[in-house]
Amino acid sequence: AEQREELFDSIDEKNEDFYDDYVDIDESDRVEQYTETTIDVFESWLGDLTDKQEQAVDDAVLQIKSSAAMRLQQRRSWQESIRQILESDADKESKGEQLRVFFQGFKTSKQPQLAAAAAANKQVFASLTAEIFQQLSAEQKAYFISRTNKYITIFTELAENR
């Protein structure tokens, strides 16, 4: 029981951190976060972005819908459901079955608004990716090929060592 309380206290702290970092921020901070993260991801695959590519990122992140508050609400709901199962008077086998059923439906229980925001954001990122890839320099293409070849090598070695 004590370990369970420590677990849920830790989860509550992480939820508070998530709230502070992603929900309780003003629009300009949110846009800055999205911009920095998006540029970092593209640069990890392509090397330095051009000014035009960075401008495309700046334009795209303005279209991103924040889903942080909805995701936090969903996390809290899931965590409360798990807590209720674990703290119930049911026997171990019954709790196990309840958790199995809960986790089986885990992804299907998305809120419609959250699913809509995710779909819209995926479309923005797909368009941004297409735009940036149309503007790749020779150096960026070489960087991308080198980076993907490393992953191909790793996965090939993993498959051979099964």
Short mmCIF file of C-alpha atoms in Angstrom, two decimals:
data_model
loop_
_atom_site.label_atom_id
_atom_site.label_comp_id
_atom_site.label_asym_id
_atom_site.label_seq_id
_atom_site.Cartn_x
_atom_site.Cartn_y
_atom_site.Cartn_z
CA ALA A 1 0.00 0.00 0.00
CA GLU A 2 2.87 2.36 0.84
CA GLN A 3 4.59 1.72 -2.48
CA ARG A 4 1.33 2.30 -4.31
CA GLU A 5 0.92 5.66 -2.56
CA GLU A 6 4.50 6.62 -3.46
CA LEU A 7 3.79 5.65 -7.08
CA PHE A 8 0.67 7.78 -7.27
CA ASP A 9 2.36 10.68 -5.45
CA SER A 10 5.13 10.53 -8.04
CA ILE A 11 2.57 10.46 -10.86
CA ASP A 12 0.78 13.47 -9.33
CA GLU A 13 4.09 15.38 -9.23
CA LYS A 14 4.73 14.55 -12.88
CA ASN A 15 1.24 15.78 -13.74
CA GLU A 16 1.95 19.05 -11.94
CA ASP A 17 5.21 19.43 -13.85
CA PHE A 18 3.39 18.70 -17.12
CA TYR A 19 0.78 21.32 -16.22
CA ASP A 20 3.45 23.92 -15.43
CA ASP A 21 5.51 23.16 -18.54
CA TYR A 22 2.81 22.71 -21.17
CA VAL A 23 -0.63 23.84 -19.99
CA ASP A 24 -0.07 26.89 -17.80
CA ILE A 25 1.94 28.85 -20.37
CA ASP A 26 1.00 31.78 -22.54
CA GLU A 27 0.62 31.54 -26.29
CA SER A 28 3.99 33.10 -27.12
CA ASP A 29 5.81 30.60 -24.87
CA ARG A 30 3.87 27.73 -26.44
CA VAL A 31 4.80 28.87 -29.96
CA GLU A 32 8.43 29.29 -28.91
CA GLN A 33 8.48 25.76 -27.43
CA TYR A 34 6.94 24.26 -30.57
CA THR A 35 9.34 26.20 -32.79
CA GLU A 36 12.46 25.16 -30.88
CA THR A 37 11.38 21.51 -30.67
CA THR A 38 10.40 21.34 -34.34
CA ILE A 39 13.64 22.94 -35.52
CA ASP A 40 15.66 20.59 -33.27
CA VAL A 41 13.91 17.54 -34.74
CA PHE A 42 14.45 18.62 -38.35
CA GLU A 43 18.06 19.58 -37.67
CA SER A 44 18.72 16.20 -36.07
CA TRP A 45 17.83 14.62 -39.43
CA LEU A 46 18.99 17.29 -41.88
CA GLY A 47 21.67 19.39 -40.22
CA ASP A 48 21.26 23.15 -40.07
CA LEU A 49 18.09 24.57 -41.60
CA THR A 50 18.12 27.47 -44.02
CA ASP A 51 16.41 30.74 -43.15
CA LYS A 52 13.59 29.83 -45.56
CA GLN A 53 13.11 26.44 -43.87
CA GLU A 54 13.10 28.06 -40.43
CA GLN A 55 10.46 30.51 -41.68
CA ALA A 56 8.35 27.55 -42.82
CA VAL A 57 8.62 26.14 -39.29
CA ASP A 58 7.66 29.52 -37.81
CA ASP A 59 4.59 29.66 -40.06
CA ALA A 60 3.56 26.07 -39.39
CA VAL A 61 3.74 26.17 -35.60
CA LEU A 62 1.21 29.01 -35.59
CA GLN A 63 -1.27 26.46 -36.98
CA ILE A 64 -0.58 23.84 -34.28
CA LYS A 65 -3.43 23.32 -31.85
CA SER A 66 -2.33 22.77 -28.29
CA SER A 67 -3.70 19.54 -26.90
CA ALA A 68 -1.77 19.67 -23.63
CA ALA A 69 -4.77 20.41 -21.40
CA MET A 70 -6.79 17.60 -23.02
CA ARG A 71 -3.86 15.17 -22.76
CA LEU A 72 -3.40 16.05 -19.09
CA GLN A 73 -7.12 15.52 -18.45
CA GLN A 74 -6.92 12.14 -20.20
CA ARG A 75 -3.80 11.13 -18.23
CA ARG A 76 -5.50 11.99 -14.96
CA SER A 77 -8.60 10.04 -15.95
CA TRP A 78 -6.52 6.97 -16.86
CA GLN A 79 -4.52 7.23 -13.66
CA GLU A 80 -7.66 7.48 -11.56
CA SER A 81 -9.11 4.40 -13.27
CA ILE A 82 -5.92 2.46 -12.57
CA ARG A 83 -5.88 3.66 -8.97
CA GLN A 84 -9.49 2.52 -8.46
CA ILE A 85 -8.67 -0.92 -9.83
CA LEU A 86 -5.55 -1.30 -7.69
CA GLU A 87 -7.22 -0.04 -4.53
CA SER A 88 -10.37 -2.12 -4.92
CA ASP A 89 -11.12 -5.06 -2.62
CA ALA A 90 -11.01 -7.46 -5.59
CA ASP A 91 -8.60 -10.38 -5.53
CA LYS A 92 -5.32 -10.37 -7.45
CA GLU A 93 -6.70 -12.31 -10.45
CA SER A 94 -9.72 -10.03 -10.77
CA LYS A 95 -7.54 -6.91 -10.59
CA GLY A 96 -5.28 -8.39 -13.24
CA GLU A 97 -8.22 -9.04 -15.53
CA GLN A 98 -9.63 -5.54 -14.94
CA LEU A 99 -6.24 -4.01 -15.78
CA ARG A 100 -5.94 -6.19 -18.90
CA VAL A 101 -9.35 -5.01 -20.12
CA PHE A 102 -8.51 -1.41 -19.25
CA PHE A 103 -5.20 -1.45 -21.14
CA GLN A 104 -6.75 -3.27 -24.08
CA GLY A 105 -9.07 -0.31 -24.60
CA PHE A 106 -6.39 2.22 -23.74
CA LYS A 107 -5.92 3.78 -27.19
CA THR A 108 -9.56 3.55 -28.19
CA SER A 109 -10.66 5.79 -25.35
CA LYS A 110 -9.34 9.02 -26.89
CA GLN A 111 -11.45 12.06 -26.50
CA PRO A 112 -12.90 13.17 -29.86
CA GLN A 113 -11.48 16.70 -29.41
CA LEU A 114 -8.03 15.28 -28.67
CA ALA A 115 -8.20 13.00 -31.70
CA ALA A 116 -9.28 15.93 -33.89
CA ALA A 117 -6.43 18.12 -32.63
CA ALA A 118 -3.93 15.30 -33.19
CA ALA A 119 -5.20 14.74 -36.74
CA ALA A 120 -5.03 18.46 -37.55
CA ASN A 121 -1.52 18.73 -36.10
CA LYS A 122 -0.34 15.68 -38.07
CA GLN A 123 -1.57 17.37 -41.24
CA VAL A 124 0.35 20.55 -40.40
CA PHE A 125 3.54 18.55 -39.78
CA ALA A 126 3.06 16.47 -42.93
CA SER A 127 2.73 19.65 -45.01
CA LEU A 128 5.71 21.23 -43.27
CA THR A 129 7.84 18.13 -43.85
CA ALA A 130 6.93 18.09 -47.54
CA GLU A 131 7.76 21.78 -47.83
CA ILE A 132 11.12 21.42 -46.11
CA PHE A 133 12.06 18.33 -48.13
CA GLN A 134 11.31 20.21 -51.36
CA GLN A 135 13.89 22.80 -50.28
CA LEU A 136 16.72 20.45 -49.21
CA SER A 137 20.24 21.50 -50.09
CA ALA A 138 22.79 18.97 -51.31
CA GLU A 139 24.40 19.03 -47.86
CA GLN A 140 21.07 18.34 -46.14
CA LYS A 141 20.35 15.44 -48.50
CA ALA A 142 23.77 13.94 -47.74
CA TYR A 143 23.23 14.42 -44.00
CA PHE A 144 19.82 12.73 -44.20
CA ILE A 145 21.17 9.79 -46.19
CA SER A 146 24.05 9.35 -43.75
CA ARG A 147 21.70 9.48 -40.79
CA THR A 148 19.22 7.00 -42.25
CA ASN A 149 22.03 4.67 -43.34
CA LYS A 150 23.14 4.45 -39.70
CA TYR A 151 19.66 3.27 -38.72
CA ILE A 152 19.54 0.81 -41.62
CA THR A 153 22.85 -0.65 -40.43
CA ILE A 154 21.64 -0.93 -36.84
CA PHE A 155 18.36 -2.60 -37.80
CA THR A 156 20.11 -4.95 -40.23
CA GLU A 157 22.53 -6.02 -37.50
CA LEU A 158 19.67 -6.51 -35.05
CA ALA A 159 17.77 -8.65 -37.56
CA GLU A 160 20.85 -10.76 -38.27
CA ASN A 161 21.50 -11.32 -34.56
CA ARG A 162 18.01 -12.56 -33.70
#
